Coordinates of C-alpha atoms in Angstrom, one line a residue:
M1 CA 9.6 -6.7 0.0
P2 CA 8.2 -8.8 2.8
V3 CA 4.6 -9.9 3.0
D4 CA 1.3 -7.5 4.3
D5 CA 0.4 -4.3 3.4
R6 CA -0.9 -1.0 1.1
H7 CA -2.9 -1.8 0.3
H8 CA -4.9 0.3 -0.2
D9 CA -3.5 -0.2 5.1
H10 CA -2.5 -4.6 4.6
D11 CA -3.7 -6.1 8.2
R12 CA -4.8 -2.6 7.6
Y13 CA -3.0 -1.0 10.2
H14 CA 0.6 -1.1 10.7
D15 CA 2.1 2.3 9.9
H16 CA 4.0 1.9 6.6
H17 CA 6.7 4.2 7.9
R18 CA 7.0 2.8 11.4
D19 CA 10.6 3.0 12.7
N20 CA 11.3 -0.4 14.3
D21 CA 14.0 -3.1 14.0
H22 CA 15.0 -4.1 10.5
E23 CA 13.0 -7.3 10.2
D24 CA 9.9 -5.8 11.6
R25 CA 10.0 -3.0 9.1
F26 CA 10.7 -5.5 6.3
E27 CA 7.9 -7.8 7.3
E28 CA 5.6 -4.8 7.7
R29 CA 6.2 -3.7 4.1
L30 CA 5.8 -7.2 2.8
G31 CA 2.6 -7.6 4.6
E32 CA 1.5 -4.3 3.2
A33 CA 2.3 -5.3 -0.3
L34 CA 0.9 -8.8 -0.3
H35 CA -2.0 -8.7 2.2
Q36 CA -3.3 -5.3 1.4
A37 CA -6.7 -4.7 0.5
G38 CA -5.5 -0.5 0.2
G39 CA -2.8 0.2 0.0
A40 CA -3.1 2.4 1.2
Y41 CA -5.0 4.3 3.8
E42 CA -5.1 7.6 5.6
T43 CA -5.6 7.3 9.3
D44 CA -6.0 9.6 12.2
R45 CA -3.8 8.8 15.2
R46 CA -6.6 8.1 17.6
A47 CA -8.1 5.5 15.2
L48 CA -4.7 3.9 14.9
V49 CA -4.2 3.5 18.6
A50 CA -7.6 2.0 19.0
A51 CA -7.0 -0.2 16.1
G52 CA -3.8 -1.7 17.5
E53 CA -5.6 -2.5 20.7
T54 CA -8.6 -4.2 19.2
R55 CA -9.1 -5.3 15.6
G56 CA -6.2 -3.7 13.8
H57 CA -7.2 -4.2 10.2
R58 CA -10.8 -3.0 10.6
L59 CA -9.9 0.2 12.5
L60 CA -7.7 1.6 9.9
L61 CA -8.6 4.5 7.8
R62 CA -7.3 4.0 4.3
R63 CA -3.6 5.0 4.2
R64 CA -3.3 6.3 0.7
A65 CA 0.4 7.3 1.1
A66 CA 1.4 3.6 1.1
V67 CA 3.4 2.9 -2.0
V68 CA 2.2 -0.5 -2.9
A69 CA -1.4 -0.4 -2.4
G70 CA -2.4 2.8 -3.9
V71 CA -5.9 2.4 -5.3
A72 CA -6.3 3.8 -8.7
S73 CA -7.5 2.7 -12.1
V74 CA -5.0 0.4 -13.8
A75 CA -3.7 1.8 -17.0
L76 CA -2.3 -1.1 -19.0
V77 CA 0.5 0.8 -20.7
G78 CA 3.6 -0.7 -22.2
L79 CA 7.0 -0.4 -20.6
G80 CA 9.0 0.2 -23.7
G81 CA 10.0 -3.2 -25.1
A82 CA 8.5 -6.6 -25.9
L83 CA 6.3 -8.3 -23.3
L84 CA 7.7 -11.3 -21.6
V85 CA 6.6 -14.6 -23.0
P86 CA 6.6 -18.0 -21.3
G87 CA 9.8 -20.0 -22.1
G88 CA 11.1 -23.4 -21.6
D89 CA 13.8 -23.0 -19.0
D90 CA 13.4 -22.9 -15.2
G91 CA 13.7 -19.1 -14.9
R92 CA 17.0 -19.2 -13.0
Q93 CA 19.1 -17.2 -15.5
S94 CA 20.8 -14.1 -14.3
V95 CA 19.0 -10.8 -14.5
A96 CA 22.2 -9.4 -16.1
T97 CA 21.7 -11.5 -19.2
G98 CA 18.6 -9.8 -20.3
A99 CA 17.5 -13.2 -21.7
K100 CA 13.8 -14.2 -22.1
T101 CA 12.4 -15.0 -18.7
P102 CA 9.5 -17.6 -18.4
V103 CA 6.5 -16.8 -16.4
A104 CA 5.4 -20.5 -16.2
S105 CA 6.1 -22.2 -12.9
A106 CA 8.8 -24.7 -12.5
T107 CA 7.9 -28.1 -11.0
P108 CA 7.0 -27.0 -7.4
K109 CA 9.0 -28.4 -4.5
A110 CA 7.5 -29.6 -1.3
S111 CA 8.9 -26.6 0.5
Y112 CA 11.7 -24.0 0.5
T113 CA 13.9 -23.0 3.4
G114 CA 14.9 -19.4 3.9
D115 CA 18.5 -20.3 2.9
Q116 CA 17.3 -21.8 -0.3
L117 CA 15.3 -18.6 -1.1
I118 CA 18.4 -16.5 -0.5
G119 CA 20.4 -18.8 -2.7
I120 CA 17.9 -18.4 -5.6
L121 CA 17.8 -14.7 -5.2
E122 CA 21.6 -14.3 -5.3
K123 CA 21.8 -16.6 -8.3
L124 CA 19.2 -14.5 -10.2
L125 CA 21.0 -11.2 -9.5
P126 CA 23.8 -9.8 -11.7
R127 CA 27.3 -10.6 -10.6
G128 CA 28.4 -8.7 -7.5
E129 CA 29.1 -9.0 -3.7
F130 CA 26.5 -10.0 -1.2
G131 CA 26.3 -8.9 2.5
S132 CA 23.8 -9.7 5.2
A133 CA 20.7 -11.7 4.3
E134 CA 17.5 -12.7 6.0
A135 CA 14.6 -14.9 4.8
R136 CA 11.6 -17.0 5.9
G137 CA 10.8 -20.3 4.2
T138 CA 7.5 -21.6 2.9
D139 CA 6.8 -23.9 5.9
E140 CA 6.5 -21.1 8.4
Q141 CA 3.2 -19.4 9.5
L142 CA 3.9 -16.0 7.8
P143 CA 4.4 -15.7 4.1
P144 CA 8.0 -16.4 2.7
Y145 CA 10.5 -13.8 1.7
A146 CA 14.2 -13.3 1.1
Q147 CA 16.3 -10.1 1.4
V148 CA 19.9 -9.5 0.7
V149 CA 22.4 -6.6 0.7
Y150 CA 23.9 -6.5 -2.8
N151 CA 26.8 -4.5 -4.2
D152 CA 27.5 -4.3 -7.9
G153 CA 30.5 -2.1 -7.3
K154 CA 28.5 1.1 -7.2
G155 CA 27.3 0.9 -3.6
K156 CA 25.3 -1.3 -1.3
A157 CA 21.6 -1.8 -1.8
A158 CA 18.9 -3.9 -0.2
I159 CA 16.9 -6.1 -2.5
A160 CA 13.9 -8.1 -1.3
V161 CA 11.4 -10.6 -2.8
G162 CA 8.2 -11.7 -1.2
F163 CA 5.6 -14.3 -2.1
N164 CA 1.9 -14.9 -1.6
R165 CA -1.3 -16.2 -3.1
V166 CA -4.2 -13.8 -3.9
L167 CA -7.7 -14.7 -5.0
P168 CA -8.0 -14.0 -8.7
G169 CA -10.5 -11.2 -9.3
S170 CA -10.4 -10.0 -5.7
E171 CA -9.9 -6.4 -4.6
Q172 CA -6.5 -7.5 -3.1
A173 CA -5.4 -8.8 -6.6
R174 CA -6.5 -5.6 -8.3
Q175 CA -4.9 -3.3 -5.8
T176 CA -1.6 -5.1 -5.9
I177 CA -1.2 -4.1 -9.6
A178 CA -2.8 -0.7 -9.4
C179 CA -0.6 2.4 -9.6
P180 CA -0.9 4.8 -6.7
D181 CA -2.7 8.1 -7.0
K182 CA -0.1 10.8 -7.4
T183 CA -2.1 13.2 -5.3
L184 CA -1.5 10.9 -2.3
T185 CA 1.7 9.2 -3.2
P186 CA 4.3 11.2 -5.1
F187 CA 6.4 9.0 -7.4
D188 CA 8.6 9.2 -10.6
S189 CA 7.1 6.4 -12.7
C190 CA 4.5 3.7 -12.5
A191 CA 3.2 1.5 -15.3
V192 CA 1.3 -1.8 -15.6
T193 CA 1.8 -4.3 -18.4
R194 CA -0.5 -7.2 -19.2
L195 CA 1.7 -10.2 -20.2
S196 CA 0.8 -12.7 -22.9
D197 CA -0.3 -15.3 -20.4
G198 CA -2.7 -12.9 -18.7
S199 CA -0.4 -12.0 -15.8
A200 CA -0.2 -8.4 -14.8
L201 CA 3.1 -6.7 -13.9
K202 CA 3.5 -3.4 -12.2
L203 CA 6.8 -1.5 -12.2
F204 CA 7.0 1.4 -9.7
Q205 CA 9.8 4.0 -9.1
G206 CA 9.3 6.1 -6.1
Y207 CA 10.6 6.9 -2.6
E208 CA 10.7 5.2 0.7
Y209 CA 9.3 8.4 2.3
P210 CA 6.6 10.1 0.2
D211 CA 7.4 13.4 2.0
R212 CA 11.0 13.1 0.8
R213 CA 12.4 13.6 4.3
A214 CA 15.2 11.3 3.2
D215 CA 16.6 10.6 -0.3
T216 CA 16.0 6.8 -0.1
K217 CA 14.5 5.6 -3.3
L218 CA 12.2 2.6 -3.5
W219 CA 11.6 0.7 -6.8
T220 CA 9.3 -2.2 -6.9
A221 CA 7.9 -4.9 -9.3
D222 CA 4.7 -6.7 -8.5
L223 CA 3.5 -9.7 -10.6
V224 CA 0.1 -11.3 -10.2
T225 CA -0.7 -14.4 -12.4
P226 CA -4.2 -15.5 -13.5
K227 CA -3.9 -18.3 -10.9
G228 CA -3.3 -15.8 -8.1
Q229 CA 0.4 -16.3 -7.7
Q230 CA 2.0 -13.1 -6.4
V231 CA 5.6 -12.1 -6.5
S232 CA 6.8 -8.7 -5.1
V233 CA 10.3 -7.4 -5.5
S234 CA 11.7 -4.2 -3.9
E235 CA 15.0 -2.5 -4.1
W236 CA 16.5 0.6 -2.5
N237 CA 19.5 2.8 -3.0
A238 CA 20.6 2.0 0.6
A239 CA 21.6 -1.1 2.5
A240 CA 18.2 -1.1 4.3
E241 CA 14.8 0.4 3.5
K242 CA 15.0 2.5 6.6
G243 CA 17.7 3.6 9.0
A244 CA 20.6 3.4 6.5
P245 CA 22.3 6.2 4.7
V246 CA 21.8 6.5 0.9
S247 CA 24.8 4.7 -0.6
R248 CA 24.2 5.2 -4.3
A249 CA 22.2 7.5 -6.7
E250 CA 19.7 4.9 -7.7
P251 CA 18.8 1.3 -6.8
P252 CA 21.0 -1.2 -8.7
L253 CA 18.4 -2.9 -11.0
S254 CA 17.1 -1.0 -14.0
P255 CA 13.3 -1.4 -14.6
A256 CA 14.1 -4.0 -17.3
R257 CA 16.2 -6.1 -14.9
L258 CA 13.7 -5.6 -12.1
R259 CA 11.0 -6.9 -14.4
T260 CA 13.1 -9.9 -15.3
L261 CA 13.8 -10.7 -11.7
A262 CA 10.1 -10.5 -10.7
T263 CA 9.0 -12.8 -13.5
A264 CA 11.6 -15.5 -13.1
G265 CA 9.8 -18.8 -13.3
A266 CA 11.6 -20.2 -10.2
W267 CA 9.5 -17.8 -8.0
L268 CA 6.2 -19.3 -9.1
G269 CA 7.4 -22.6 -7.7
V270 CA 7.9 -20.9 -4.4
V271 CA 4.4 -19.6 -4.4
D272 CA 3.1 -23.0 -5.2
A273 CA 4.9 -24.4 -2.2
I274 CA 3.1 -22.2 0.2
P275 CA 0.6 -24.3 2.2
V276 CA -3.0 -23.7 1.1
D277 CA -5.4 -22.5 3.9
P278 CA -8.4 -24.9 3.7
K279 CA -10.6 -22.1 5.1
A280 CA -9.6 -19.6 2.4
P281 CA -12.4 -18.5 0.0
T282 CA -12.3 -20.0 -3.4
A283 CA -14.2 -17.2 -5.2
A284 CA -13.9 -13.4 -5.0
P285 CA -16.7 -11.9 -3.0
A286 CA -19.1 -9.5 -4.7
Q287 CA -17.6 -6.0 -4.6
P288 CA -19.6 -3.2 -2.8
S289 CA -20.9 -0.4 -4.9
G290 CA -18.1 1.8 -3.5
I291 CA -17.5 5.5 -3.5
D292 CA -15.4 8.0 -5.4
G293 CA -14.4 11.6 -5.5
G294 CA -17.8 12.4 -7.1
S295 CA -19.6 11.1 -4.1
V296 CA -17.7 13.7 -2.0
A297 CA -18.0 16.5 -4.5
S298 CA -21.8 16.3 -4.5
L299 CA -21.9 17.2 -0.8
L300 CA -19.4 20.1 -0.9
P301 CA -20.6 23.6 0.1
K302 CA -20.9 26.3 -2.5
G303 CA -17.9 28.3 -3.5
V304 CA -15.3 25.6 -3.7
K305 CA -14.0 24.2 -6.9
V306 CA -13.0 20.6 -7.3
V307 CA -9.6 20.4 -9.0
A308 CA -8.8 16.7 -8.5
R309 CA -10.7 13.6 -7.4
S310 CA -10.2 10.0 -6.7
G311 CA -11.6 7.0 -8.7
P312 CA -13.9 4.3 -7.4
D313 CA -13.0 2.4 -4.2
S314 CA -14.9 0.3 -1.6
G315 CA -14.5 2.7 1.3
Y316 CA -12.2 5.7 0.6
A317 CA -12.5 8.8 -1.6
Y318 CA -11.0 12.2 -1.8
V319 CA -11.3 15.5 -3.6
V320 CA -8.8 18.4 -3.8
V321 CA -10.7 21.7 -3.7
D322 CA -9.8 25.3 -4.2
D323 CA -11.9 28.2 -2.9
G324 CA -9.6 30.8 -4.3
K325 CA -7.2 30.6 -1.3
G326 CA -5.2 27.6 -2.3
R327 CA -5.6 23.8 -2.6
S328 CA -7.1 21.7 0.2
L329 CA -7.4 17.9 0.3
V330 CA -10.7 16.5 1.6
Q331 CA -11.0 12.8 2.2
I332 CA -13.6 10.3 3.5
N333 CA -13.4 6.8 5.0
V334 CA -16.6 4.7 5.2
Q335 CA -16.3 1.7 7.6
P336 CA -19.2 -0.6 8.5
N337 CA -19.3 -2.8 11.7
M338 CA -17.1 -0.7 13.9
S339 CA -19.2 -1.0 17.2
D340 CA -16.3 -2.8 18.9
V341 CA -14.2 0.3 19.0
E342 CA -17.0 2.8 19.7
G343 CA -16.0 3.2 23.3
Q344 CA -12.4 4.0 22.5
L345 CA -13.1 6.5 19.7
F346 CA -16.2 8.2 21.0
G347 CA -15.7 8.9 24.7
A348 CA -17.3 11.2 27.2
G349 CA -16.7 14.2 25.0
A350 CA -18.6 12.9 22.0
E351 CA -21.9 14.5 21.0
T352 CA -24.9 12.1 20.8
L353 CA -27.6 13.0 18.4
A354 CA -31.3 12.2 18.8
D355 CA -31.0 9.0 16.7
G356 CA -28.1 7.7 18.8
T357 CA -25.4 8.7 16.3
K358 CA -22.2 9.9 18.0
V359 CA -20.0 12.7 16.6
V360 CA -16.5 14.0 17.6
T361 CA -14.4 16.6 15.8
H362 CA -10.7 17.1 16.0
E363 CA -8.3 19.9 14.9
G364 CA -4.6 19.0 15.0
P365 CA -1.3 18.8 13.0
G366 CA -1.0 16.6 9.9
E367 CA 0.8 13.3 10.2
K368 CA 2.4 12.6 6.8
G369 CA 5.3 15.1 6.9
G370 CA 4.0 18.1 4.9
A371 CA 5.5 21.3 6.4
G372 CA 2.8 23.2 8.3
V373 CA 0.0 20.9 7.4
V374 CA -3.0 20.7 9.7
M375 CA -5.8 18.1 9.7
W376 CA -9.4 18.8 10.7
T377 CA -11.7 15.8 11.2
A378 CA -15.3 14.9 11.8
D379 CA -15.7 11.3 13.0
T380 CA -19.2 9.7 13.3
I381 CA -20.6 6.3 14.2
R382 CA -24.2 5.2 13.9
T383 CA -25.9 2.8 16.4
D384 CA -25.2 -0.2 14.2
G385 CA -21.5 0.6 14.0
F386 CA -21.5 2.3 10.7
R387 CA -18.6 4.8 10.8
V388 CA -17.9 7.7 8.5
V389 CA -14.8 9.9 9.0
V390 CA -14.2 13.1 6.9
S391 CA -11.0 15.0 7.1
A392 CA -9.7 18.2 5.4
F393 CA -6.1 19.6 5.2
N394 CA -4.6 23.0 4.4
S395 CA -2.7 21.5 1.5
G396 CA -3.5 19.6 -1.7
S397 CA -1.6 16.6 -0.3
Q398 CA -0.6 15.4 3.1
V399 CA 3.0 15.1 2.0
T400 CA 3.5 18.5 0.5
A401 CA 3.8 21.8 2.4
A402 CA 0.8 23.8 3.5
T403 CA -0.7 26.0 0.7
R404 CA -3.0 28.0 3.0
T405 CA -3.6 28.8 6.7
A406 CA -6.6 26.5 7.3
P407 CA -8.5 23.8 5.4
A408 CA -11.1 25.0 2.9
L409 CA -13.9 23.3 4.9
T410 CA -14.8 24.0 8.5
T411 CA -15.3 21.2 11.0
K412 CA -19.1 22.1 10.9
Q413 CA -19.1 21.5 7.2
L414 CA -17.1 18.3 7.6
R415 CA -19.6 17.1 10.2
A416 CA -22.5 17.7 7.8
I417 CA -20.8 15.6 5.1
A418 CA -20.0 12.8 7.5
L419 CA -23.7 12.7 8.7
S420 CA -25.1 12.6 5.2
A421 CA -27.4 9.6 4.5
K422 CA -25.6 9.3 1.2
W423 CA -23.0 6.9 2.6
R424 CA -25.5 4.2 3.7
G425 CA -25.0 1.2 1.4
L426 CA -21.6 2.4 0.3
G427 CA -18.2 1.3 1.4

């Protein structure tokens, strides 16, 4: 999986499901996975357009449907079997052996070419046939990765591995190994294991398209070491992550083999060979107080019952409410320092309040594939660029079919929530 971005959303705004040429899609996913702060984020289309034209990552609203970045509390549950323990070999044994795989780095090389990364990946995979391949080495400006088409005799499958460094203790590191919120990202399985050396390993089994408009499955493994070395592996049950027909029932590597591939010691040498940015921070910044579903729930009108809510996050929260007419998702994005896009998002039709705050409301179709889903939004920006966007849907999730005719909250009620003074100092 090439190097972002969900997070949470990873420059923070390239659409995770953009249909482009193969390499662009692959690099987009890698960027999302490795440069995410988020996963995963939900964004209205107007914000996205403006974001692409100005400062892409700051314009995004959190895209929670992104697989890799989903922000949720990390449950350190076992995966059924002994944890991997550092060993003495160089980590290049075949995934098929099931042998112990070290997580300690081999002696790092000065650099790795793309062809070398492809060769290592093919050597670590079980015996089979290999088709087209693409890669980027460690000396290039963007993070390295390798992807191959692999066939174990049961059908072609794309398998990719990407590399990056993350700052230990940072939001990016935490989000990389956080399982997605199932309300926002449907999946079959996700579990995080803490290895004996302090590394965290996340195994995820889900779908390329959360709305299941195609049967393409996506299984991933993300490893983050205490030193901030990050290895992300992805596999699909098709010859490409998008645009290729399903060629087998499931991706070729079982969760155990996926884990072994992600923790192969040879990969840590690749991460160590990535040039260090001298301007990169050396310590994780203090985290903002953040918001959660409770922050939203406290501002809801009477008569709606909260049936689900999100955990803590720096700038995104949601609740699922039910007023007796069906479930309705309500989400909020809090974004400081957005003055540079004010003119694009708040044009002549915006309402300007006495204190200079601008407000616009929108009613339109949903954008995540749920049948019949509509999205109502109140978007606000203060004079100092502090932006709060609140949206409601006529379904409990953007990727599932509508459960009611309209959202549970009116645009007037969404406007009141967005204008609340509660959001100051949060996000």
